[in-house]
Short mmCIF file of C-alpha atoms in Angstrom, two decimals:
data_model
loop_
_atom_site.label_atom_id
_atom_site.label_comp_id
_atom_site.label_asym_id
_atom_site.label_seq_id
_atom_site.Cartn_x
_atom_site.Cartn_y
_atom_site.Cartn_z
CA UNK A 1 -6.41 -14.61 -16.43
CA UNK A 2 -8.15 -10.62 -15.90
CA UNK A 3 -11.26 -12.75 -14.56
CA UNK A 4 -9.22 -14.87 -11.80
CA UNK A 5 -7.58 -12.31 -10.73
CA UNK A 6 -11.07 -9.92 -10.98
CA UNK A 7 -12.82 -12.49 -8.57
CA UNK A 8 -9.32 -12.82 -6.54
CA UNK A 9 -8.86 -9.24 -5.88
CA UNK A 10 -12.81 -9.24 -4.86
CA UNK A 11 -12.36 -12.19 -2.41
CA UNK A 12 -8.92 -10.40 -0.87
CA UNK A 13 -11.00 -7.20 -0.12
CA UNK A 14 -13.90 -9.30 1.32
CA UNK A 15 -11.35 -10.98 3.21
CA UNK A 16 -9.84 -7.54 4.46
CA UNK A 17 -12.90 -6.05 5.30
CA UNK A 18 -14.21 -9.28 7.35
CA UNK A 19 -10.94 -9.56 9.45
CA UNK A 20 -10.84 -5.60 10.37
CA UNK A 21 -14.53 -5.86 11.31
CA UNK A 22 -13.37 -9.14 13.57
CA UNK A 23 -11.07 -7.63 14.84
CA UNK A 24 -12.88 -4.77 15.79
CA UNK A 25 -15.91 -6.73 17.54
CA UNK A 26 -13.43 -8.40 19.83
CA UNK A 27 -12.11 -5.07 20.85
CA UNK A 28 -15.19 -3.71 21.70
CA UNK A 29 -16.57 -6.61 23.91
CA UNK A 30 -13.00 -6.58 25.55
CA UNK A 31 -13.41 -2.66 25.87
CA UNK A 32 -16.77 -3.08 26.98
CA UNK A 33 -15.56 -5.77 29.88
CA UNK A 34 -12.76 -3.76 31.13
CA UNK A 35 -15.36 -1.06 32.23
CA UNK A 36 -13.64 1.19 29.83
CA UNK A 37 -15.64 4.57 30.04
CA UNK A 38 -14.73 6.44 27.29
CA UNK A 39 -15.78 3.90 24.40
CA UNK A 40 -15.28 6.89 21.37
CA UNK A 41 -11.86 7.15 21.92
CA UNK A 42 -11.22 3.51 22.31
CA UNK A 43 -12.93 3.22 18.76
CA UNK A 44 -10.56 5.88 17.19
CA UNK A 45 -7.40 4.29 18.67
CA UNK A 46 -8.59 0.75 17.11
CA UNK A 47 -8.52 2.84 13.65
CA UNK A 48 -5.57 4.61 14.33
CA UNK A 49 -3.21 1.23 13.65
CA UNK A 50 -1.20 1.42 10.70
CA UNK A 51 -2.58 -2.12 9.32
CA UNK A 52 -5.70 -1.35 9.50
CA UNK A 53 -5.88 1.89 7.79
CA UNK A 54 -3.95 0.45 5.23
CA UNK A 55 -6.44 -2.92 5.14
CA UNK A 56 -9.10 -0.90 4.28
CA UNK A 57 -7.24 1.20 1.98
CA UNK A 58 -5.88 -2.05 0.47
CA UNK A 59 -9.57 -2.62 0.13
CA UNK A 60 -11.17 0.29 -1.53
CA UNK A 61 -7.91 -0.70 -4.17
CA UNK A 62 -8.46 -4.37 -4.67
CA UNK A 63 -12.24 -3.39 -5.28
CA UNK A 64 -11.15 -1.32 -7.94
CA UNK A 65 -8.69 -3.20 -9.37
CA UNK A 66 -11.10 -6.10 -9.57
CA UNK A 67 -13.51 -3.71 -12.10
CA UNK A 68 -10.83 -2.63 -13.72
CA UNK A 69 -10.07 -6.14 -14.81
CA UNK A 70 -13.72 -6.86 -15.99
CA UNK A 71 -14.39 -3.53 -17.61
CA UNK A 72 -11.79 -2.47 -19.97
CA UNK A 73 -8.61 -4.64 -22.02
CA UNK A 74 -5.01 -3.33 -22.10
CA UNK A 75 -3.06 -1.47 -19.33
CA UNK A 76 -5.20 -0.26 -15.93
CA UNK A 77 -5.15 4.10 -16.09
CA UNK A 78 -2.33 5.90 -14.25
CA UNK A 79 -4.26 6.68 -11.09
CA UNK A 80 -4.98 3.17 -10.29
CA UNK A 81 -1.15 1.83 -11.21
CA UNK A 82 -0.18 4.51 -8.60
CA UNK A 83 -2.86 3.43 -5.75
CA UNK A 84 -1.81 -0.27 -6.12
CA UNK A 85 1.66 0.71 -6.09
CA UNK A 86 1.14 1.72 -2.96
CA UNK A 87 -1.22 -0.21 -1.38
CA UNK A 88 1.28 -3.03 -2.53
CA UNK A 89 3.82 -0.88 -0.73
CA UNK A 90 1.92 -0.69 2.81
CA UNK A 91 0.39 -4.48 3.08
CA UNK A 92 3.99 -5.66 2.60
CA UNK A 93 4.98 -3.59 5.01
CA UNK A 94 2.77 -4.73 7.45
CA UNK A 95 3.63 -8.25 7.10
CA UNK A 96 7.25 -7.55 7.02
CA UNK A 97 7.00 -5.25 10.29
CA UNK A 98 4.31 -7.64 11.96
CA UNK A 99 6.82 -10.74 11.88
CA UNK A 100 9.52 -9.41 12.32
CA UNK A 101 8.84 -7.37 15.08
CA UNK A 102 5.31 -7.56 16.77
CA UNK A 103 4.47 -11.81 15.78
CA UNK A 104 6.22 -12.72 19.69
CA UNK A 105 4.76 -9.24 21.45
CA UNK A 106 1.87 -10.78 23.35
CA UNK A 107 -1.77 -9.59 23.34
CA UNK A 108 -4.13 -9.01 26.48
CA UNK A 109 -6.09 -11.89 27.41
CA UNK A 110 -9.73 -11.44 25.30
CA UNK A 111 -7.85 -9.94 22.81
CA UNK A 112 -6.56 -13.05 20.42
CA UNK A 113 -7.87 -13.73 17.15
CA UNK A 114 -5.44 -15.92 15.11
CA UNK A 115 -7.59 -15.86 11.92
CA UNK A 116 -7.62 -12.19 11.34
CA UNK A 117 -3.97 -11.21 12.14
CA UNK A 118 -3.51 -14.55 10.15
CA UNK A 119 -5.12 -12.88 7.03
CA UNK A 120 -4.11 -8.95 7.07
CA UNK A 121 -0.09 -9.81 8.50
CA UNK A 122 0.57 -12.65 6.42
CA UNK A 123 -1.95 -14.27 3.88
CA UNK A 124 -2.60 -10.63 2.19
CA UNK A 125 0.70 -9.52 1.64
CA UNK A 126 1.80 -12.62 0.36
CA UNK A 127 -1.41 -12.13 -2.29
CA UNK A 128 -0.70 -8.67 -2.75
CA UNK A 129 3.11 -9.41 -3.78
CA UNK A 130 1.21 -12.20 -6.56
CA UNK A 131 -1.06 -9.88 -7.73
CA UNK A 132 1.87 -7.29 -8.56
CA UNK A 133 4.00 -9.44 -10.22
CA UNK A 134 1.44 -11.68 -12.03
CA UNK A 135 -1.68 -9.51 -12.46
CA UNK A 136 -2.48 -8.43 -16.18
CA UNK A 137 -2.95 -5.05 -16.73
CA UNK A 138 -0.19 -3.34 -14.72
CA UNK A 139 1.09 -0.10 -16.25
CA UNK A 140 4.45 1.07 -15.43
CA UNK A 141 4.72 3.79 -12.57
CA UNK A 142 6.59 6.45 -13.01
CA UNK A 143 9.56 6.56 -10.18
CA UNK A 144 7.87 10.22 -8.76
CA UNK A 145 5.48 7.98 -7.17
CA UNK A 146 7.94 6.96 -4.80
CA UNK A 147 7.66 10.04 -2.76
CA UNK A 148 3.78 10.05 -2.65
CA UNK A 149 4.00 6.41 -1.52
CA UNK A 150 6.46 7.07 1.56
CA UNK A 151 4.57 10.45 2.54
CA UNK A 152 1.91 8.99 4.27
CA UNK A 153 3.44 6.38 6.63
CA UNK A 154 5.53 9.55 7.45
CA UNK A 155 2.51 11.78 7.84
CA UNK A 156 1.01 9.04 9.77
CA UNK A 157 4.38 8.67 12.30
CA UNK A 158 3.86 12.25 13.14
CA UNK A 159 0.60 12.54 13.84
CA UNK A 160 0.80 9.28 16.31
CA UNK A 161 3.65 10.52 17.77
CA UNK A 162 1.84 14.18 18.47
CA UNK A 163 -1.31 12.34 19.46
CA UNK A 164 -0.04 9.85 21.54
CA UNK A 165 1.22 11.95 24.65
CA UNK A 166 -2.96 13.29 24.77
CA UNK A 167 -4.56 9.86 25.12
CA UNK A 168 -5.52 8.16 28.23
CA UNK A 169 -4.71 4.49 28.04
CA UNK A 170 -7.48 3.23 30.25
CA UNK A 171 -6.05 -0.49 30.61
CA UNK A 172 -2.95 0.73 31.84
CA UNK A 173 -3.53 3.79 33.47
CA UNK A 174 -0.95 5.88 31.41
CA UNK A 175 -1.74 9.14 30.60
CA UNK A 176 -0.46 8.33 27.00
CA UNK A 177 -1.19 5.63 24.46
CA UNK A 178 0.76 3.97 21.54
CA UNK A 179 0.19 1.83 18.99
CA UNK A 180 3.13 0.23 18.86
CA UNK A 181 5.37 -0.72 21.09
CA UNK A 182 8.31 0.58 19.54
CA UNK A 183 6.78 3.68 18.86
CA UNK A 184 6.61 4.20 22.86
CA UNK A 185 9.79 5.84 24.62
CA UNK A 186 8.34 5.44 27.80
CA UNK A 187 8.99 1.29 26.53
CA UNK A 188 13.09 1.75 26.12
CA UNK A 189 15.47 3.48 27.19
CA UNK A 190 16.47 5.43 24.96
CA UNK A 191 12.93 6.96 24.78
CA UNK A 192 12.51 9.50 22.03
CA UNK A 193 16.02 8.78 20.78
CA UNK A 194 15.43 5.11 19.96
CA UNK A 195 11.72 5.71 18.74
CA UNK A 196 13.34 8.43 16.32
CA UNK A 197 15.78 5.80 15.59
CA UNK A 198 13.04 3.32 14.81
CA UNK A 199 11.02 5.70 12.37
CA UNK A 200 14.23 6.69 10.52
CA UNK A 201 14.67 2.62 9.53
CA UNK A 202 10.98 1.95 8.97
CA UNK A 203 11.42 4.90 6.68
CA UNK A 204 14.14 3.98 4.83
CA UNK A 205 12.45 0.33 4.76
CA UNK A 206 9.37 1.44 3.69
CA UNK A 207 11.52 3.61 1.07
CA UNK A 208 13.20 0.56 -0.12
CA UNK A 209 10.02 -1.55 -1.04
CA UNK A 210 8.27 1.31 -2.60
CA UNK A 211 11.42 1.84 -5.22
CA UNK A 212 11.16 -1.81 -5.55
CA UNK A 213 7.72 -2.53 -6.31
CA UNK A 214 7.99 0.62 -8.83
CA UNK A 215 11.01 -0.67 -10.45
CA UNK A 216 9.23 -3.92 -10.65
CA UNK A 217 6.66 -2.41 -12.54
CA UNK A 218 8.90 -0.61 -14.99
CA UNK A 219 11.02 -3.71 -15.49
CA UNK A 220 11.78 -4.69 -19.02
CA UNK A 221 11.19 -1.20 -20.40
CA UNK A 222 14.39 -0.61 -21.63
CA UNK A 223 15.26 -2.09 -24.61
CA UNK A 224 12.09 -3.21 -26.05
CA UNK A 225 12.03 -2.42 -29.82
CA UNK A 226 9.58 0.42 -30.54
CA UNK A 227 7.14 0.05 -33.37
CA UNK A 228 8.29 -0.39 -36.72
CA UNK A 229 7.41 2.42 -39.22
CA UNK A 230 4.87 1.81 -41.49
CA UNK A 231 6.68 3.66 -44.29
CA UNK A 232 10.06 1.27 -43.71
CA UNK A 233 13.35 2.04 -41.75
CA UNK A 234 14.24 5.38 -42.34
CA UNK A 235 11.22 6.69 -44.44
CA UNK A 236 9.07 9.46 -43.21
CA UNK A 237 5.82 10.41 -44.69
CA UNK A 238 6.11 14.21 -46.20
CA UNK A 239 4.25 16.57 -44.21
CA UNK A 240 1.03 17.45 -45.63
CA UNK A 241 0.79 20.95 -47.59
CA UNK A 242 4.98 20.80 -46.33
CA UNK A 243 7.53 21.51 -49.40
CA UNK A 244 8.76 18.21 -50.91
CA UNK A 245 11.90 17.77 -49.58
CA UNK A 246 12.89 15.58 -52.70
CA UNK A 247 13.98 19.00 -54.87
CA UNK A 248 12.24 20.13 -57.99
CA UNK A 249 10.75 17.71 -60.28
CA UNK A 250 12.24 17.76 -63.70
CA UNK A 251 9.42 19.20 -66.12
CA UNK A 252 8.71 16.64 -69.01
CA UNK A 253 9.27 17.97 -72.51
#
C-alpha cells in the first residue's frame, strides 16, 4: 500500500506540473498573438491564479509525501501532516470553486485546453480527497492548523484585491485586471460590496473544509484504549533510589 500510493503521489505531481506548464505555453502563444507588449507582467498574472499556486504547491507536497512513503514506516512527521493538510485543503477548493462557479464562464478563443483544467479542477482533487482518507501514514493534525491553513487564501485575497486596481489588462483595455470574475466589482453591481461578500463565503468555505479534513485526520482518537501496563492494571514500578512506598519491612529474627 506506502509503494502505490509512493508512485501515485509521484504521478499526481508529474501530472500537476505538466498541466500548469500547458497551460502556461498556451498563454504565452495567445499573449504573444494578441500583440501584447508587456509579456513580464502577463507572465506574473498567469502565476497569480489561485489554482495554480496551489498546483504547484500541491506539487512540491505530493513529491514529498511520495519519499516519505518509501523512506521511513509508521506515521509521516508533523510538518508534512500539516502541509498535506493543507494542500488537501486548497486542491479541493479549487475543484469545488471551479465547478461550481467558473466550469460555464467562457474562455477567450486560443485559450482552451480541456486536458489541463480537466486534471488540476477535477481529476486532482478527487485524488487528493483518496489520498487523505486512504493513504498510510497520516498523523493526526492538531486543530491549530486550521488557522495556518485559511491564512493564506486570505493573504492571497488581499493582495489580489490591492494589486488588481495597478494592472493593465491589455486584452480588454481596463486599467485593472482580475483573476476572477467574481473577484471584479467593476463585473456586478454591487462592486466592492458583493466581492467583499464573495470573500467572506469563500472564507468561511474554505474554513469549513480545512476543519474537516483536520477532523478527518484526528478521527477515531477518542476512545482508543491506551497501552496496557507492563506491570498489570494498577501496578506502578517504584521509582528508582525513591522510598518504598510498601512501609517498613519486618526484620527477620
Amino acid at each position: 500500500m506506502r509503494e502505490l500510493f509512493a508512485v501515485a503521489r509521484a504521478l499526481t505531481a508529474l501530472a500537476l506540473v505538466v498541466a500548469v506548464a500547458g497551460r502556461l505555453l498556451v498563454y504565452l502563444r495567445f499573449w504573444i498573438d494578441r500583440g501584447d507588449q508587456q509579456l513580464a507582467v502577463d507572465v506574473v498574472n498567469f502565476f497569480s491564479y489561485f489554482t495554480i499556486q496551489t498546483s504547484l504547491f500541491h506539487a512540491v507536497v505530493l513529491v514529498l509525501g511520495a519519499r516519505a512513503l518509501r523512506g521511513r514506516r509508521g506515521a509521516e512527521p508533523p510538518w508534512l501532516g500539516a502541509l498535506r493538510a493543507a494542500a488537501t485543503t486548497y486542491t479541493v477548493t479549487t475543484g469545488v470553486v471551479y465547478n461550481a462557479l467558473l466550469r460555464q464562464v467562457p474562455l477567450e478563443p486560443g485559450l482552451e485546453q480541456p486536458w489541463a483544467n480537466e486534471v488540476l479542477h477535477t481529476v486532482v482533487p478527487v485524488y487528493a480527497l483518496v489520498d487523505w482518507v486512504f493513504a498510510p501514514g497520516r498523523r493526526p493534525v492538531p486543530w491549530r492548523t486550521v488557522g495556518w491553513i485559511v491564512a493564506y487564501p486570505v493573504v492571497w485575497a488581499a493582495t489580489t484585491l490591492l494589486r488588481a486596481p495597478t494592472v493593465l489588462d491589455e486584452g480588454t483595455g481596463n486599467p485593472w485586471w482580475y483573476p476572477y470574475p467574481f473577484l471584479d466589482p467593476h463585473a456586478s453591481a454591487g462592486g466592492y460590496g458583493a466581492v467583499a461578500l464573495w470573500v467572506a463565503v469563500l472564507a468561511v468555505a474554505v474554513t469549513a473544509l480545512a476543519s474537516a479534513v483536520v477532523g478527518l485526520s484526528r478521527a477515531g482518537r477518542r476512545g482508543r484504549a491506551r497501552p496496557a501496563s507492563l506491570t498489570g492494571p494498577g501496578r506502578r514500578f517504584p521509582r528508582r533510589g525513591g522510598p518504598d512506598r510498601r512501609g517498613p519491612r519486618r526484620r527477620g529474627r
